[in-house]
Amino acid sequence: MAPLEDLCAFTAVARHGGFRTAARATGTSASRLSEAIRRLEAQLGVRLLHRTTRSVTPTEAGGRLLARLRPVLEEVDQALEEVNDWKNTPAGRLRLNVPVSASRLVLPRIVPAFMAAYPDIELDVVADDRFVDVLAEGFDAGIRYGERLEKDMVAIPIGPRTQRFAAGASPAYLDKHGWPRHPRDLLRHACLRGRFSSGASPAWEFVRRGETVKLEVNGPLVVGLGGTVDLAVEAAVAGAGVVYLFEEWLAPYFERGELEPVLAPWWPRFDGPFLYFAGRRQLPAPLRAFVDFVKAFDRDLPPG
């Protein structure tokens, strides 16, 4: 009988389509996974994976093995989770995929208290602007906004129920270039834009009294909607142009007077984020603990 560790390694590599991706998802090394696959193929006497410089895909034999292994390994996971239920506190690893905005604006209020309540849970958070399949990428759950939720997932609110996008510019910039009075005035201003990893740049949207204005703005700086967003904010503070971002992100700069609110009556509201996960029959203990904690945390928040 092949070792369970090697079978799990094969399943991870086949599911993630590569050794490095599978290594990140499972918390091990690509070389260790590769050695496990070599042992398994040698023991079975068949090739299980096609390997190229660009991809790793199952052979016909590997595909059949994968199809049979998946339900078996899911049963093993569920059996271990049932044992976990007997512990006084849940333990194990919880992997979350979240947008950068959630890692900055939502999770800091929740994570410290959750870690204190569940010291045996290892929380692994990846901030990413890509729209990923959380299960295929090896995550237990994710945080996304309503328009990006997958239909077959369970979703619960996490964080504020509504949010706004805000525009801001430094006093020096506005003194030099003037105040926009209507969103279309921004077409004549230097706008500091964001771009997804896909290459798409979201439009700037403004809403007032039933009128919606969407703009494809231009400007001297484009930043990735990930770790480089702060560069756009600092550039705006330095007088380089107008920045458009979550209101909570810009609020400290407004309070300190480093930025001035621009077109505030036009700032659009939208529904807040959701924690989403697969509707499994039995959730892994760390995920179940986090879901329950988020629900309780939300109930304890003061109204408004």
XYZ file of C-alpha atoms in Angstrom:
304
model
C 0.000 0.000 0.000
C 1.324 3.436 -0.946
C 2.004 5.769 2.013
C -0.849 8.169 2.707
C 1.600 11.092 2.679
C 2.602 10.307 -0.902
C -1.014 9.979 -2.009
C -1.803 13.344 -0.426
C 1.206 14.884 -2.179
C 0.008 13.561 -5.543
C -3.508 14.894 -4.946
C -2.185 18.338 -4.010
C 0.101 18.639 -7.036
C -2.562 17.369 -9.444
C -5.215 19.682 -8.024
C -3.018 22.795 -8.029
C -1.362 22.094 -11.367
C 2.190 22.554 -10.150
C 4.680 21.741 -7.434
C 5.309 25.294 -6.233
C 1.633 26.185 -6.001
C 0.882 22.937 -4.173
C 3.818 23.540 -1.833
C 2.473 26.976 -0.876
C -1.004 25.546 -0.327
C 0.176 22.645 1.843
C 2.939 24.404 3.742
C 5.729 22.144 2.512
C 8.476 22.356 -0.127
C 8.282 21.652 -3.848
C 11.249 19.287 -3.603
C 9.532 17.246 -0.911
C 6.410 16.935 -3.038
C 8.480 15.969 -6.069
C 10.232 13.219 -4.123
C 6.883 11.903 -2.889
C 5.560 11.712 -6.460
C 8.708 9.881 -7.621
C 8.282 7.321 -4.821
C 4.625 6.823 -5.664
C 5.249 6.408 -9.400
C 8.101 3.955 -8.714
C 5.941 1.895 -6.380
C 2.951 1.806 -8.746
C 5.058 1.358 -11.862
C 3.127 3.981 -13.877
C 3.584 7.644 -14.677
C 0.992 9.744 -12.872
C 1.875 13.275 -14.000
C 2.915 14.944 -17.225
C 5.591 17.502 -16.341
C 6.571 20.439 -18.564
C 8.239 23.741 -17.838
C 4.804 25.423 -17.927
C 2.401 22.952 -16.365
C 1.859 19.718 -14.497
C -1.178 17.641 -15.499
C -2.349 14.109 -14.621
C -1.806 11.293 -17.091
C -4.790 9.074 -17.854
C -3.738 6.767 -15.028
C -3.149 9.762 -12.755
C -6.569 11.185 -13.571
C -8.301 7.935 -12.641
C -6.325 7.681 -9.408
C -7.156 11.290 -8.537
C -10.879 10.712 -9.097
C -10.837 7.739 -6.721
C -8.643 9.420 -4.105
C -10.591 12.655 -3.668
C -13.633 11.224 -1.850
C -11.408 8.938 0.216
C -9.175 11.780 1.404
C -12.213 13.939 2.131
C -13.474 11.157 4.397
C -10.091 11.079 6.123
C -10.236 14.854 6.673
C -13.735 14.606 8.110
C -12.684 11.761 10.416
C -9.825 13.867 11.757
C -12.132 16.835 12.232
C -14.500 14.683 14.290
C -11.567 13.830 16.566
C -10.746 17.544 16.722
C -14.228 18.139 18.100
C -13.240 16.286 21.276
C -10.590 18.878 22.079
C -11.426 21.695 24.447
C -10.310 24.204 21.801
C -10.077 23.690 18.026
C -6.602 23.335 16.583
C -5.035 23.277 13.153
C -4.410 25.574 10.229
C -6.900 28.033 8.741
C -6.006 29.547 5.362
C -7.833 32.662 4.169
C -7.608 34.436 0.811
C -8.631 38.082 1.121
C -8.394 41.335 -0.842
C -5.786 43.801 0.367
C -8.554 46.153 1.490
C -9.927 43.476 3.864
C -6.474 42.743 5.289
C -6.176 46.426 6.124
C -9.705 47.548 6.958
C -11.585 44.454 8.207
C -9.310 41.798 9.683
C -7.308 43.989 12.110
C -10.456 44.382 14.215
C -11.110 40.635 14.292
C -7.845 38.695 14.086
C -6.162 39.681 17.397
C -9.232 38.712 19.423
C -9.654 35.478 17.451
C -6.015 34.517 18.024
C -6.394 35.160 21.743
C -9.530 33.006 21.875
C -8.048 30.146 19.817
C -4.287 29.950 20.458
C -4.040 26.467 18.902
C -5.239 27.649 15.490
C -2.599 28.803 13.003
C -4.105 31.553 10.864
C -2.550 31.838 7.392
C -3.802 34.921 5.517
C -2.918 35.709 1.898
C -3.882 39.156 0.586
C -4.509 39.008 -3.149
C -6.302 41.175 -5.697
C -6.906 38.178 -7.995
C -10.301 36.495 -8.120
C -9.215 32.956 -7.225
C -10.993 29.661 -6.688
C -10.330 29.370 -2.966
C -10.765 25.599 -2.843
C -8.591 24.927 -5.896
C -5.893 27.193 -4.448
C -5.917 25.337 -1.132
C -7.728 27.926 0.999
C -10.423 27.171 3.559
C -12.322 30.409 2.992
C -12.063 33.848 1.460
C -13.350 37.388 1.796
C -14.966 38.990 -1.222
C -17.628 41.501 -2.169
C -21.078 40.481 -3.404
C -20.466 40.808 -7.125
C -17.516 38.418 -6.880
C -19.097 35.683 -4.772
C -19.422 32.259 -6.321
C -23.012 31.038 -6.429
C -22.409 27.674 -4.777
C -20.639 29.093 -1.712
C -21.966 30.010 1.712
C -21.449 33.694 2.578
C -21.810 35.623 5.831
C -21.204 39.350 6.366
C -17.868 40.322 7.864
C -16.998 43.907 8.672
C -19.097 46.967 7.801
C -22.472 46.429 6.143
C -21.934 49.340 3.780
C -18.848 51.180 2.609
C -18.041 54.093 0.331
C -15.393 54.919 -2.208
C -13.860 58.334 -1.639
C -11.778 60.757 -3.661
C -9.122 63.003 -2.183
C -6.320 65.360 -3.077
C -3.820 67.441 -1.159
C -4.564 71.095 -0.343
C -1.528 72.116 -2.415
C -2.794 70.226 -5.478
C -6.271 71.741 -5.192
C -4.882 75.259 -4.716
C -2.864 74.836 -7.907
C -5.351 72.990 -10.122
C -8.719 73.936 -8.668
C -11.534 71.937 -7.075
C -13.584 69.532 -9.215
C -17.252 70.500 -8.962
C -18.634 67.597 -10.979
C -17.144 64.106 -11.496
C -16.524 64.856 -15.180
C -14.166 67.641 -14.105
C -11.774 64.830 -13.094
C -11.125 64.173 -16.788
C -9.020 67.356 -16.699
C -7.155 66.365 -13.536
C -4.195 64.112 -12.743
C -5.803 60.922 -11.404
C -3.764 58.283 -9.577
C -5.222 55.007 -10.804
C -5.290 51.383 -9.709
C -4.951 48.265 -11.806
C -5.781 44.619 -11.127
C -3.193 41.909 -11.801
C -5.304 40.984 -14.857
C -4.374 44.368 -16.335
C -7.854 45.883 -15.996
C -8.220 49.324 -14.441
C -11.572 49.831 -12.698
C -13.594 52.881 -13.626
C -14.143 55.615 -11.072
C -17.834 55.689 -10.206
C -19.840 58.499 -8.614
C -23.527 58.605 -7.668
C -25.813 61.460 -6.624
C -29.600 61.837 -6.654
C -30.089 58.968 -9.053
C -27.336 60.100 -11.442
C -24.433 57.682 -11.925
C -21.209 58.777 -13.582
C -18.499 56.279 -14.534
C -15.175 57.650 -15.676
C -12.112 56.213 -17.409
C -9.642 58.661 -15.899
C -6.010 59.309 -16.753
C -2.986 60.437 -14.820
C 0.739 60.139 -14.182
C 0.667 57.059 -11.913
C -0.832 53.562 -12.074
C -0.389 51.165 -9.133
C -1.345 47.560 -8.594
C -4.438 47.107 -6.435
C -2.405 45.227 -3.883
C 0.624 46.148 -1.859
C 1.410 49.273 -3.906
C -1.853 51.117 -3.226
C -0.179 53.118 -0.460
C 2.179 54.540 -3.072
C -0.789 56.226 -4.765
C -1.972 57.625 -1.429
C 1.461 59.016 -0.589
C 1.733 60.481 -4.077
C -1.610 62.226 -3.547
C -0.405 63.593 -0.192
C 2.676 64.920 -1.982
C 0.465 66.796 -4.449
C 0.703 64.502 -7.489
C -3.028 64.202 -8.118
C -6.391 62.826 -7.051
C -6.698 59.393 -5.440
C -9.876 57.246 -5.324
C -10.046 54.544 -2.665
C -12.052 53.140 0.240
C -13.226 55.929 2.518
C -11.841 54.112 5.588
C -8.429 53.914 3.932
C -8.309 57.675 3.295
C -10.043 58.743 6.528
C -6.812 59.191 8.583
C -5.395 61.446 5.866
C -8.593 63.515 5.833
C -8.492 63.828 9.636
C -4.872 65.026 9.596
C -5.543 67.487 6.800
C -3.039 65.807 4.467
C -5.835 65.211 1.968
C -9.065 67.093 1.304
C -12.295 65.232 0.440
C -13.141 65.718 -3.230
C -16.726 65.419 -4.548
C -17.926 63.974 -1.214
C -21.657 64.255 -2.075
C -20.957 61.917 -5.019
C -19.163 59.159 -3.129
C -20.917 55.865 -3.961
C -22.084 53.391 -1.331
C -21.829 49.636 -1.780
C -22.426 46.507 0.275
C -19.631 45.471 2.623
C -17.560 42.279 2.347
C -18.510 38.667 3.021
C -16.645 35.694 4.423
C -17.375 32.839 2.024
C -16.664 29.118 2.083
C -17.900 25.829 0.659
C -21.129 24.519 2.144
C -19.643 21.253 3.321
C -21.538 18.825 5.492
C -18.965 19.333 8.242
C -16.678 22.337 8.321
C -13.065 21.875 9.490
C -12.862 22.809 13.154
C -10.645 25.917 12.645
C -12.999 27.276 9.977
C -16.088 26.523 12.047
C -14.513 28.355 14.988
C -13.739 31.370 12.796
C -17.251 31.456 11.310
C -18.827 31.319 14.778
C -16.407 33.966 16.040
C -17.220 36.330 13.152
C -20.968 35.929 13.771
C -20.555 36.594 17.505
C -18.180 39.497 16.885
C -20.708 41.061 14.530
C -23.499 40.750 17.110
C -21.345 42.454 19.733
C -20.634 45.505 17.578
C -22.479 48.664 18.639
C -25.324 49.644 16.296
C -24.435 52.092 13.552
